[in-house]
Amino acid sequence: MPISSLTNGVLNSYRFSYGCGDFGCNIIYTAMSAFLLFYYTDYAGVSAAAVGTIMLISRIFDGVSDIIMGIIVDRTKSRFGKARPWLLRMCIPFAVSGVLLFSVPVGWSAASKLVYVFITYNLVSTVIYTAINVPYSALNALMTQNPYERSVLSIFRNLLATAGTLIINTFTLPLVEFFGDNASAWTKTFCMLGALSVAAFLINFFGTKERVKPVLEEETGKAAVVPVKEGIKALFKNKYWIMITIMLAFFFMMYSINGGATVYFAKEILGNSNLVATINSTMNIAQIVCMFLIAAFVKKFGKRNVFAAGLVLNIIGMLVLAYSGGATVVIVISSIIRGLGGACGGATMWAMVSDTIDYGEWKTGYRTEGLVNSACSFGYKIGNGLGSAMLGWILAAGGYAGEAAVQTDSALLSINICFVWIPIAVYVVGLIIMKFWKLDKEFDGIIKDLKDCAGAQKE
């Protein structure tokens, strides 16, 4: 039964269940982007520069593990499908690893702390996050081939992801303060948040179903196993996959830098670290509200145009912020504009990744949901790791000192570069890439060709 034939009530439940997966992912991912470096420098007493280097090195391992996990997903055979079994298997280890991440033994020596950081950071990002996020990312393409429905699923994904981000940004610091505002308070906080992520993944697992099969499997009735070498060669014949992977690498580099710099911006430039909640919550709420309205725009104008409009809105929002003079009202306005831009990207980005899978099958004959998504993940995790490292390096180069009562001018400049100017540059790169994206116009013909091919083979 195609997904579009479901009743509205069942369909919305199906969409909500799919979105819960990114809600669960974002509980740990947002915490790593927004608070982990802050926790390391200001609570665990670990060097920002050293942590930045560890994060970058770890992302290289992480990228390799993504490719391995993508291959595993494409070869998984179970009554639940390719991707869904991994959501059930990994949800509890995912939550436990998140708690370990925020449990650095503060009494240890500096060298011992760095060893602990290296091990736990890699446990989370290289192994467990990969083992749950790569299958989840592949799930969209396995649920439907309808381009509009993929966009709606992406809207629900982004809507729930933003809700997860909102919860982390709003409640993390207050919970830490409630539990004693010390290193152990972070551990207690993530025990609570980890349990929430487990519940989200269970909803994701039980509420979804895989419905799409490769043309070759439709023809023969047997699951097709794509040789790894051929699958990787096929990726590099897929121009749209190359575009989206480059863009994701830049974007997640920027997300990591900007997200991690938010708490420093609020604390050192605005003078109040609690404004993190105001900045991020305003942006997230605006994004959530816009997500309820954006499906009609995607249907009318296409994913590429809506995505590009979001980039323009983000540039405007960051420029408003850059010249706000520190006025809280102007910062809130800029966060609203950025939230609208984020909704445009969230409604389209992951659906665009899924569309490259169908283009790749049409172009090469190979359909590899796991490999495509894991290779994209490789790109954006390298970008994320580079961003985390750059944040640490830039802060260190600017002379930021977590224990200092007053930061130097160069330290404040480094925070502004990370929070404002690097994002603007990345949005411009995204607009340049989107100029060459023509897949929206080609997609209906590609799906028709694939279906015609399957029908002809059956005859």
CSV table of C-alpha atoms in Angstrom, one decimal:
chain,number,residue,atom,x,y,z
A,1,MET,CA,0.0,0.0,0.0
A,2,PRO,CA,1.6,3.4,-1.0
A,3,ILE,CA,1.9,5.9,1.7
A,4,SER,CA,-0.3,8.4,-0.1
A,5,SER,CA,-3.3,6.0,0.2
A,6,LEU,CA,-3.4,6.2,4.0
A,7,THR,CA,-6.1,8.2,5.7
A,8,ASN,CA,-5.2,11.6,6.9
A,9,GLY,CA,-5.2,10.6,10.6
A,10,VAL,CA,-3.0,7.5,10.0
A,11,LEU,CA,-0.8,9.5,7.6
A,12,ASN,CA,-0.2,12.3,10.1
A,13,SER,CA,0.6,9.7,12.8
A,14,TYR,CA,3.0,8.0,10.4
A,15,ARG,CA,4.7,11.4,9.7
A,16,PHE,CA,4.9,12.2,13.4
A,17,SER,CA,6.4,8.8,14.2
A,18,TYR,CA,9.1,9.4,11.5
A,19,GLY,CA,9.9,12.9,12.9
A,20,CYS,CA,10.4,11.4,16.4
A,21,GLY,CA,13.6,9.9,15.2
A,22,ASP,CA,15.3,13.2,14.7
A,23,PHE,CA,13.8,14.4,17.9
A,24,GLY,CA,15.7,11.7,19.6
A,25,CYS,CA,18.9,12.3,17.6
A,26,ASN,CA,18.9,16.0,18.3
A,27,ILE,CA,18.8,15.6,22.1
A,28,ILE,CA,22.4,14.4,21.9
A,29,TYR,CA,23.5,16.2,18.7
A,30,THR,CA,22.3,19.6,19.8
A,31,ALA,CA,23.9,19.1,23.2
A,32,MET,CA,27.2,18.2,21.5
A,33,SER,CA,27.0,21.3,19.2
A,34,ALA,CA,25.7,23.9,21.7
A,35,PHE,CA,27.1,22.8,25.1
A,36,LEU,CA,29.7,20.2,25.0
A,37,LEU,CA,32.7,22.5,24.5
A,38,PHE,CA,31.3,24.9,27.1
A,39,TYR,CA,31.0,21.9,29.5
A,40,TYR,CA,34.5,20.8,28.8
A,41,THR,CA,36.1,24.3,29.2
A,42,ASP,CA,34.0,25.7,32.1
A,43,TYR,CA,33.0,22.7,34.2
A,44,ALA,CA,35.4,19.8,33.4
A,45,GLY,CA,38.5,22.0,33.0
A,46,VAL,CA,39.7,20.8,29.7
A,47,SER,CA,41.6,22.9,27.1
A,48,ALA,CA,39.5,24.3,24.3
A,49,ALA,CA,42.3,23.8,21.7
A,50,ALA,CA,42.9,20.2,22.8
A,51,VAL,CA,39.3,19.4,22.6
A,52,GLY,CA,38.9,21.0,19.2
A,53,THR,CA,41.8,18.8,17.9
A,54,ILE,CA,40.2,15.7,19.4
A,55,MET,CA,36.9,16.5,17.7
A,56,LEU,CA,38.5,16.9,14.3
A,57,ILE,CA,40.5,13.7,14.5
A,58,SER,CA,37.4,11.9,15.7
A,59,ARG,CA,35.3,13.1,12.8
A,60,ILE,CA,37.8,11.4,10.4
A,61,PHE,CA,37.1,8.0,12.2
A,62,ASP,CA,33.5,8.9,12.2
A,63,GLY,CA,33.3,9.4,8.5
A,64,VAL,CA,34.8,6.0,7.9
A,65,SER,CA,32.3,4.4,10.3
A,66,ASP,CA,29.5,6.1,8.4
A,67,ILE,CA,30.4,4.4,5.2
A,68,ILE,CA,30.7,1.1,6.9
A,69,MET,CA,27.3,1.6,8.5
A,70,GLY,CA,25.7,2.5,5.2
A,71,ILE,CA,27.0,-0.7,3.7
A,72,ILE,CA,25.6,-2.6,6.7
A,73,VAL,CA,22.2,-1.0,6.3
A,74,ASP,CA,22.0,-1.9,2.5
A,75,ARG,CA,22.8,-5.5,3.5
A,76,THR,CA,20.4,-5.8,6.4
A,77,LYS,CA,17.5,-8.2,5.9
A,78,SER,CA,14.8,-8.5,8.6
A,79,ARG,CA,11.0,-8.5,8.8
A,80,PHE,CA,11.3,-4.9,9.9
A,81,GLY,CA,13.3,-3.8,6.8
A,82,LYS,CA,16.8,-2.4,6.3
A,83,ALA,CA,16.8,0.6,8.5
A,84,ARG,CA,14.2,0.2,11.3
A,85,PRO,CA,15.8,-2.7,13.1
A,86,TRP,CA,18.8,-0.4,14.0
A,87,LEU,CA,16.5,2.2,15.6
A,88,LEU,CA,15.4,-0.5,18.1
A,89,ARG,CA,18.8,-2.0,18.7
A,90,MET,CA,20.7,1.3,19.3
A,91,CYS,CA,18.3,3.6,21.2
A,92,ILE,CA,19.3,2.5,24.7
A,93,PRO,CA,23.1,2.5,23.9
A,94,PHE,CA,22.6,5.9,22.4
A,95,ALA,CA,21.1,7.4,25.6
A,96,VAL,CA,23.8,5.8,27.8
A,97,SER,CA,26.6,7.1,25.7
A,98,GLY,CA,25.2,10.6,25.9
A,99,VAL,CA,25.3,10.4,29.7
A,100,LEU,CA,28.9,9.3,29.5
A,101,LEU,CA,29.8,12.2,27.3
A,102,PHE,CA,28.9,14.6,30.1
A,103,SER,CA,30.5,12.7,32.9
A,104,VAL,CA,34.2,13.7,32.7
A,105,PRO,CA,35.9,12.8,36.1
A,106,VAL,CA,36.8,16.3,37.2
A,107,GLY,CA,39.4,14.9,39.8
A,108,TRP,CA,41.5,13.3,37.1
A,109,SER,CA,44.7,14.8,35.7
A,110,ALA,CA,44.6,16.9,32.5
A,111,ALA,CA,46.0,14.1,30.4
A,112,SER,CA,43.6,11.5,31.8
A,113,LYS,CA,40.6,13.8,31.1
A,114,LEU,CA,41.7,14.1,27.5
A,115,VAL,CA,41.9,10.3,27.2
A,116,TYR,CA,38.4,10.1,28.6
A,117,VAL,CA,37.1,12.8,26.3
A,118,PHE,CA,38.7,11.0,23.3
A,119,ILE,CA,37.2,7.7,24.2
A,120,THR,CA,33.6,8.8,25.0
A,121,TYR,CA,33.4,11.3,22.2
A,122,ASN,CA,34.4,8.6,19.7
A,123,LEU,CA,32.0,6.1,21.4
A,124,VAL,CA,29.1,8.6,20.8
A,125,SER,CA,30.0,10.1,17.4
A,126,THR,CA,32.0,7.3,15.7
A,127,VAL,CA,30.0,4.3,16.8
A,128,ILE,CA,26.6,4.8,18.4
A,129,TYR,CA,25.3,8.0,16.8
A,130,THR,CA,26.4,6.6,13.4
A,131,ALA,CA,24.7,3.3,14.1
A,132,ILE,CA,21.3,5.0,14.7
A,133,ASN,CA,21.5,8.1,12.6
A,134,VAL,CA,22.6,6.5,9.2
A,135,PRO,CA,19.6,4.1,9.3
A,136,TYR,CA,17.3,6.9,10.3
A,137,SER,CA,18.5,9.1,7.5
A,138,ALA,CA,17.9,6.3,5.0
A,139,LEU,CA,14.3,5.7,6.2
A,140,ASN,CA,12.8,8.6,4.3
A,141,ALA,CA,13.7,7.1,0.9
A,142,LEU,CA,12.5,3.7,2.1
A,143,MET,CA,9.1,5.0,3.1
A,144,THR,CA,7.9,6.6,-0.1
A,145,GLN,CA,9.0,7.8,-3.6
A,146,ASN,CA,6.4,10.5,-3.7
A,147,PRO,CA,8.4,13.8,-3.9
A,148,TYR,CA,5.8,15.9,-2.1
A,149,GLU,CA,5.3,13.3,0.6
A,150,ARG,CA,9.1,13.1,1.1
A,151,SER,CA,9.0,16.9,1.7
A,152,VAL,CA,6.2,16.6,4.2
A,153,LEU,CA,8.1,13.8,6.0
A,154,SER,CA,11.1,16.2,6.0
A,155,ILE,CA,8.9,18.9,7.4
A,156,PHE,CA,7.9,16.6,10.3
A,157,ARG,CA,11.5,15.5,10.7
A,158,ASN,CA,12.6,19.1,11.0
A,159,LEU,CA,9.6,20.1,13.1
A,160,LEU,CA,10.4,17.4,15.7
A,161,ALA,CA,14.2,18.0,15.4
A,162,THR,CA,13.6,21.6,16.2
A,163,ALA,CA,11.4,20.6,19.1
A,164,GLY,CA,14.3,18.5,20.4
A,165,THR,CA,16.7,21.4,19.9
A,166,LEU,CA,14.2,23.7,21.6
A,167,ILE,CA,14.1,21.4,24.7
A,168,ILE,CA,17.9,21.2,24.9
A,169,ASN,CA,18.5,24.9,24.4
A,170,THR,CA,15.7,25.9,26.8
A,171,PHE,CA,16.1,23.4,29.6
A,172,THR,CA,19.7,22.2,29.7
A,173,LEU,CA,21.2,25.2,31.6
A,174,PRO,CA,18.2,25.5,34.0
A,175,LEU,CA,18.4,21.8,34.7
A,176,VAL,CA,22.1,22.0,35.3
A,177,GLU,CA,21.5,24.9,37.7
A,178,PHE,CA,18.7,23.0,39.4
A,179,PHE,CA,21.0,20.0,40.0
A,180,GLY,CA,23.7,22.1,41.6
A,181,ASP,CA,25.4,23.9,38.7
A,182,ASN,CA,28.5,21.7,38.8
A,183,ALA,CA,30.1,19.0,36.7
A,184,SER,CA,27.9,16.2,38.2
A,185,ALA,CA,24.8,18.3,37.5
A,186,TRP,CA,25.4,17.8,33.8
A,187,THR,CA,25.5,14.0,34.2
A,188,LYS,CA,22.1,14.1,36.1
A,189,THR,CA,20.6,16.4,33.4
A,190,PHE,CA,21.5,14.0,30.6
A,191,CYS,CA,20.2,11.0,32.5
A,192,MET,CA,16.8,12.7,32.1
A,193,LEU,CA,17.3,13.7,28.5
A,194,GLY,CA,18.6,10.3,27.5
A,195,ALA,CA,15.5,8.6,28.7
A,196,LEU,CA,13.5,11.0,26.6
A,197,SER,CA,15.5,10.1,23.5
A,198,VAL,CA,14.8,6.4,24.1
A,199,ALA,CA,11.1,7.0,24.1
A,200,ALA,CA,11.3,9.1,20.9
A,201,PHE,CA,13.1,6.3,19.1
A,202,LEU,CA,10.6,3.7,20.2
A,203,ILE,CA,7.8,5.8,18.7
A,204,ASN,CA,9.9,6.1,15.5
A,205,PHE,CA,10.4,2.4,15.3
A,206,PHE,CA,6.8,1.2,16.0
A,207,GLY,CA,5.1,4.0,14.0
A,208,THR,CA,6.8,3.6,10.6
A,209,LYS,CA,7.1,1.1,7.8
A,210,GLU,CA,9.5,0.6,4.9
A,211,ARG,CA,7.6,0.5,1.5
A,212,VAL,CA,10.1,1.2,-1.3
A,213,LYS,CA,12.2,-1.5,-3.0
A,214,PRO,CA,14.8,-1.2,-5.8
A,215,VAL,CA,13.6,-1.8,-9.4
A,216,LEU,CA,15.8,-4.9,-9.6
A,217,GLU,CA,14.1,-6.4,-6.5
A,218,GLU,CA,10.7,-5.5,-7.9
A,219,GLU,CA,11.7,-7.4,-11.1
A,220,THR,CA,13.1,-10.6,-9.5
A,221,GLY,CA,11.5,-10.7,-6.1
A,222,LYS,CA,14.9,-11.1,-4.6
A,223,ALA,CA,16.8,-8.5,-2.5
A,224,ALA,CA,19.6,-7.0,-4.6
A,225,VAL,CA,23.1,-6.8,-3.1
A,226,VAL,CA,25.1,-4.0,-4.6
A,227,PRO,CA,28.9,-4.6,-4.6
A,228,VAL,CA,30.6,-2.0,-2.4
A,229,LYS,CA,33.0,-1.0,-5.2
A,230,GLU,CA,30.2,-0.5,-7.7
A,231,GLY,CA,28.1,1.4,-5.1
A,232,ILE,CA,30.9,3.9,-4.4
A,233,LYS,CA,31.6,4.3,-8.1
A,234,ALA,CA,27.9,5.0,-8.6
A,235,LEU,CA,28.0,7.8,-6.0
A,236,PHE,CA,30.6,9.7,-7.9
A,237,LYS,CA,28.5,9.5,-11.1
A,238,ASN,CA,25.6,11.2,-9.2
A,239,LYS,CA,26.2,14.9,-9.6
A,240,TYR,CA,23.3,15.8,-7.3
A,241,TRP,CA,24.7,13.7,-4.6
A,242,ILE,CA,28.0,15.4,-4.9
A,243,MET,CA,26.3,18.8,-4.7
A,244,ILE,CA,24.3,18.0,-1.6
A,245,THR,CA,27.2,16.4,0.1
A,246,ILE,CA,29.4,19.4,-0.4
A,247,MET,CA,26.6,21.7,0.8
A,248,LEU,CA,26.0,19.5,3.9
A,249,ALA,CA,29.7,19.5,4.8
A,250,PHE,CA,29.7,23.4,4.7
A,251,PHE,CA,26.4,23.7,6.5
A,252,PHE,CA,27.2,21.3,9.4
A,253,MET,CA,30.6,23.0,9.8
A,254,MET,CA,28.8,26.2,10.2
A,255,TYR,CA,26.1,24.8,12.5
A,256,SER,CA,28.8,23.4,14.7
A,257,ILE,CA,30.7,26.7,14.9
A,258,ASN,CA,27.6,28.9,15.3
A,259,GLY,CA,25.8,26.6,17.7
A,260,GLY,CA,28.8,26.2,19.9
A,261,ALA,CA,29.5,29.9,19.8
A,262,THR,CA,26.0,30.8,21.0
A,263,VAL,CA,26.7,30.3,24.7
A,264,TYR,CA,29.9,32.3,24.4
A,265,PHE,CA,28.1,35.1,22.5
A,266,ALA,CA,25.4,35.3,25.2
A,267,LYS,CA,27.8,35.1,28.1
A,268,GLU,CA,30.6,37.3,26.9
A,269,ILE,CA,29.0,39.8,24.5
A,270,LEU,CA,25.5,40.1,25.8
A,271,GLY,CA,26.6,39.5,29.4
A,272,ASN,CA,24.1,36.8,30.3
A,273,SER,CA,24.5,33.1,29.5
A,274,ASN,CA,20.8,32.6,30.1
A,275,LEU,CA,20.1,34.5,26.9
A,276,VAL,CA,21.0,31.3,25.1
A,277,ALA,CA,17.5,30.2,25.8
A,278,THR,CA,16.0,33.5,24.5
A,279,ILE,CA,18.1,33.4,21.2
A,280,ASN,CA,17.6,29.8,20.4
A,281,SER,CA,14.1,29.4,21.7
A,282,THR,CA,12.9,32.4,19.7
A,283,MET,CA,14.5,31.0,16.5
A,284,ASN,CA,13.2,27.5,17.2
A,285,ILE,CA,9.6,28.6,17.9
A,286,ALA,CA,9.6,30.7,14.7
A,287,GLN,CA,10.9,27.7,12.8
A,288,ILE,CA,8.2,25.4,14.3
A,289,VAL,CA,5.4,27.8,13.5
A,290,CYS,CA,6.6,28.3,9.9
A,291,MET,CA,6.9,24.5,9.4
A,292,PHE,CA,3.1,24.2,9.7
A,293,LEU,CA,2.8,26.5,6.7
A,294,ILE,CA,5.6,25.6,4.4
A,295,ALA,CA,4.4,22.5,2.7
A,296,ALA,CA,2.2,24.6,0.4
A,297,PHE,CA,5.2,26.6,-0.7
A,298,VAL,CA,7.2,23.5,-1.3
A,299,LYS,CA,4.4,22.1,-3.5
A,300,LYS,CA,4.1,25.3,-5.5
A,301,PHE,CA,7.7,26.5,-5.8
A,302,GLY,CA,9.7,23.2,-5.4
A,303,LYS,CA,12.3,22.2,-2.9
A,304,ARG,CA,15.3,24.0,-4.5
A,305,ASN,CA,13.6,27.4,-4.6
A,306,VAL,CA,12.2,27.1,-1.1
A,307,PHE,CA,15.7,26.1,0.2
A,308,ALA,CA,17.3,29.0,-1.6
A,309,ALA,CA,14.8,31.4,-0.1
A,310,GLY,CA,15.7,30.1,3.3
A,311,LEU,CA,19.4,30.9,2.7
A,312,VAL,CA,18.5,34.5,1.8
A,313,LEU,CA,16.4,34.8,5.0
A,314,ASN,CA,19.3,33.4,7.1
A,315,ILE,CA,21.7,35.9,5.6
A,316,ILE,CA,19.3,38.8,6.4
A,317,GLY,CA,18.8,37.5,9.9
A,318,MET,CA,22.6,37.3,10.5
A,319,LEU,CA,23.2,40.8,9.1
A,320,VAL,CA,20.5,42.2,11.4
A,321,LEU,CA,22.2,40.5,14.2
A,322,ALA,CA,25.7,41.8,13.2
A,323,TYR,CA,24.5,45.4,13.3
A,324,SER,CA,22.2,45.0,16.3
A,325,GLY,CA,24.5,46.8,18.7
A,326,GLY,CA,23.7,44.2,21.3
A,327,ALA,CA,20.1,45.3,21.6
A,328,THR,CA,18.0,42.3,22.9
A,329,VAL,CA,14.9,43.3,20.9
A,330,VAL,CA,16.9,43.4,17.6
A,331,ILE,CA,18.5,40.0,18.5
A,332,VAL,CA,15.1,38.5,19.0
A,333,ILE,CA,13.9,39.9,15.6
A,334,SER,CA,17.0,38.4,13.9
A,335,SER,CA,16.3,35.0,15.6
A,336,ILE,CA,12.7,35.1,14.2
A,337,ILE,CA,14.1,35.8,10.7
A,338,ARG,CA,16.6,33.0,11.1
A,339,GLY,CA,13.9,30.6,12.3
A,340,LEU,CA,11.9,31.3,9.1
A,341,GLY,CA,15.0,30.6,7.0
A,342,GLY,CA,15.7,27.4,9.0
A,343,ALA,CA,12.2,26.2,8.3
A,344,CYS,CA,12.8,26.5,4.6
A,345,GLY,CA,15.9,24.5,4.8
A,346,GLY,CA,14.5,21.9,7.2
A,347,ALA,CA,11.5,21.3,4.9
A,348,THR,CA,13.7,20.5,1.9
A,349,MET,CA,17.3,19.5,2.7
A,350,TRP,CA,16.8,15.8,3.6
A,351,ALA,CA,14.1,15.3,1.0
A,352,MET,CA,16.7,16.5,-1.5
A,353,VAL,CA,19.1,13.9,-0.3
A,354,SER,CA,16.4,11.2,-0.8
A,355,ASP,CA,15.8,12.5,-4.3
A,356,THR,CA,19.4,11.9,-5.2
A,357,ILE,CA,18.9,8.2,-4.4
A,358,ASP,CA,16.3,7.9,-7.2
A,359,TYR,CA,18.5,9.9,-9.6
A,360,GLY,CA,21.4,7.6,-8.8
A,361,GLU,CA,19.3,4.5,-9.5
A,362,TRP,CA,18.1,6.0,-12.8
A,363,LYS,CA,21.6,7.0,-13.7
A,364,THR,CA,23.5,3.9,-12.7
A,365,GLY,CA,21.0,1.1,-12.0
A,366,TYR,CA,22.1,0.9,-8.4
A,367,ARG,CA,19.8,1.9,-5.5
A,368,THR,CA,21.8,2.3,-2.3
A,369,GLU,CA,19.8,4.2,0.4
A,370,GLY,CA,22.3,3.3,3.1
A,371,LEU,CA,25.4,4.2,1.2
A,372,VAL,CA,24.0,7.5,-0.2
A,373,ASN,CA,23.0,8.6,3.3
A,374,SER,CA,26.1,7.4,5.0
A,375,ALA,CA,28.3,9.1,2.4
A,376,CYS,CA,26.3,12.3,2.9
A,377,SER,CA,26.8,11.7,6.6
A,378,PHE,CA,30.5,11.3,6.1
A,379,GLY,CA,30.6,14.7,4.5
A,380,TYR,CA,28.6,16.6,7.0
A,381,LYS,CA,30.2,14.9,10.0
A,382,ILE,CA,33.7,15.9,8.6
A,383,GLY,CA,32.2,19.4,8.3
A,384,ASN,CA,30.8,19.2,11.9
A,385,GLY,CA,34.1,18.0,13.2
A,386,LEU,CA,36.0,20.7,11.4
A,387,GLY,CA,33.6,23.2,12.8
A,388,SER,CA,34.0,22.0,16.3
A,389,ALA,CA,37.8,22.1,15.9
A,390,MET,CA,37.6,25.6,14.3
A,391,LEU,CA,35.5,26.9,17.1
A,392,GLY,CA,38.1,25.7,19.6
A,393,TRP,CA,41.0,27.0,17.5
A,394,ILE,CA,39.5,30.4,16.8
A,395,LEU,CA,38.6,30.9,20.5
A,396,ALA,CA,42.1,29.9,21.5
A,397,ALA,CA,43.7,32.1,18.8
A,398,GLY,CA,41.6,35.0,20.1
A,399,GLY,CA,42.8,34.4,23.7
A,400,TYR,CA,39.5,33.2,25.2
A,401,ALA,CA,39.9,32.0,28.8
A,402,GLY,CA,37.0,30.3,30.5
A,403,GLU,CA,38.1,31.3,33.9
A,404,ALA,CA,38.7,35.0,33.1
A,405,ALA,CA,36.3,37.6,34.5
A,406,VAL,CA,36.7,39.9,31.5
A,407,GLN,CA,37.6,38.7,28.0
A,408,THR,CA,40.1,40.6,25.7
A,409,ASP,CA,38.9,42.4,22.6
A,410,SER,CA,40.5,39.8,20.4
A,411,ALA,CA,38.5,37.1,22.3
A,412,LEU,CA,35.3,39.0,21.7
A,413,LEU,CA,36.1,39.4,18.0
A,414,SER,CA,36.7,35.6,17.7
A,415,ILE,CA,33.3,35.0,19.2
A,416,ASN,CA,31.6,37.4,16.7
A,417,ILE,CA,33.4,35.7,13.8
A,418,CYS,CA,32.2,32.3,14.9
A,419,PHE,CA,28.6,33.4,15.6
A,420,VAL,CA,27.9,35.8,12.8
A,421,TRP,CA,30.4,36.0,9.9
A,422,ILE,CA,31.2,32.4,9.2
A,423,PRO,CA,27.5,31.5,8.9
A,424,ILE,CA,26.9,34.3,6.4
A,425,ALA,CA,29.8,33.0,4.2
A,426,VAL,CA,28.4,29.5,4.2
A,427,TYR,CA,24.9,30.6,3.2
A,428,VAL,CA,26.4,32.4,0.2
A,429,VAL,CA,28.1,29.1,-0.8
A,430,GLY,CA,24.8,27.4,-0.5
A,431,LEU,CA,23.2,29.8,-2.9
A,432,ILE,CA,26.0,29.3,-5.4
A,433,ILE,CA,25.4,25.5,-5.3
A,434,MET,CA,21.7,25.8,-5.7
A,435,LYS,CA,22.2,27.7,-8.9
A,436,PHE,CA,23.2,24.3,-10.5
A,437,TRP,CA,20.4,22.2,-8.9
A,438,LYS,CA,17.9,21.1,-11.6
A,439,LEU,CA,16.6,17.8,-10.1
A,440,ASP,CA,13.2,19.2,-9.1
A,441,LYS,CA,12.4,19.7,-12.8
A,442,GLU,CA,13.8,16.3,-13.8
A,443,PHE,CA,12.4,14.2,-11.0
A,444,ASP,CA,8.9,13.2,-12.4
A,445,GLY,CA,10.5,11.9,-15.6
A,446,ILE,CA,13.1,9.9,-13.6
A,447,ILE,CA,10.4,8.2,-11.5
A,448,LYS,CA,8.4,7.5,-14.7
A,449,ASP,CA,11.5,5.9,-16.4
A,450,LEU,CA,12.1,3.7,-13.3
A,451,LYS,CA,8.5,2.5,-13.1
A,452,ASP,CA,8.4,1.9,-16.9
A,453,CYS,CA,11.6,-0.1,-16.6
A,454,ALA,CA,10.2,-2.2,-13.8
A,455,GLY,CA,7.0,-2.8,-15.7
A,456,ALA,CA,8.8,-3.8,-18.9
A,457,GLN,CA,11.0,-6.3,-17.1
A,458,LYS,CA,8.0,-7.9,-15.4
A,459,GLU,CA,6.3,-8.4,-18.8
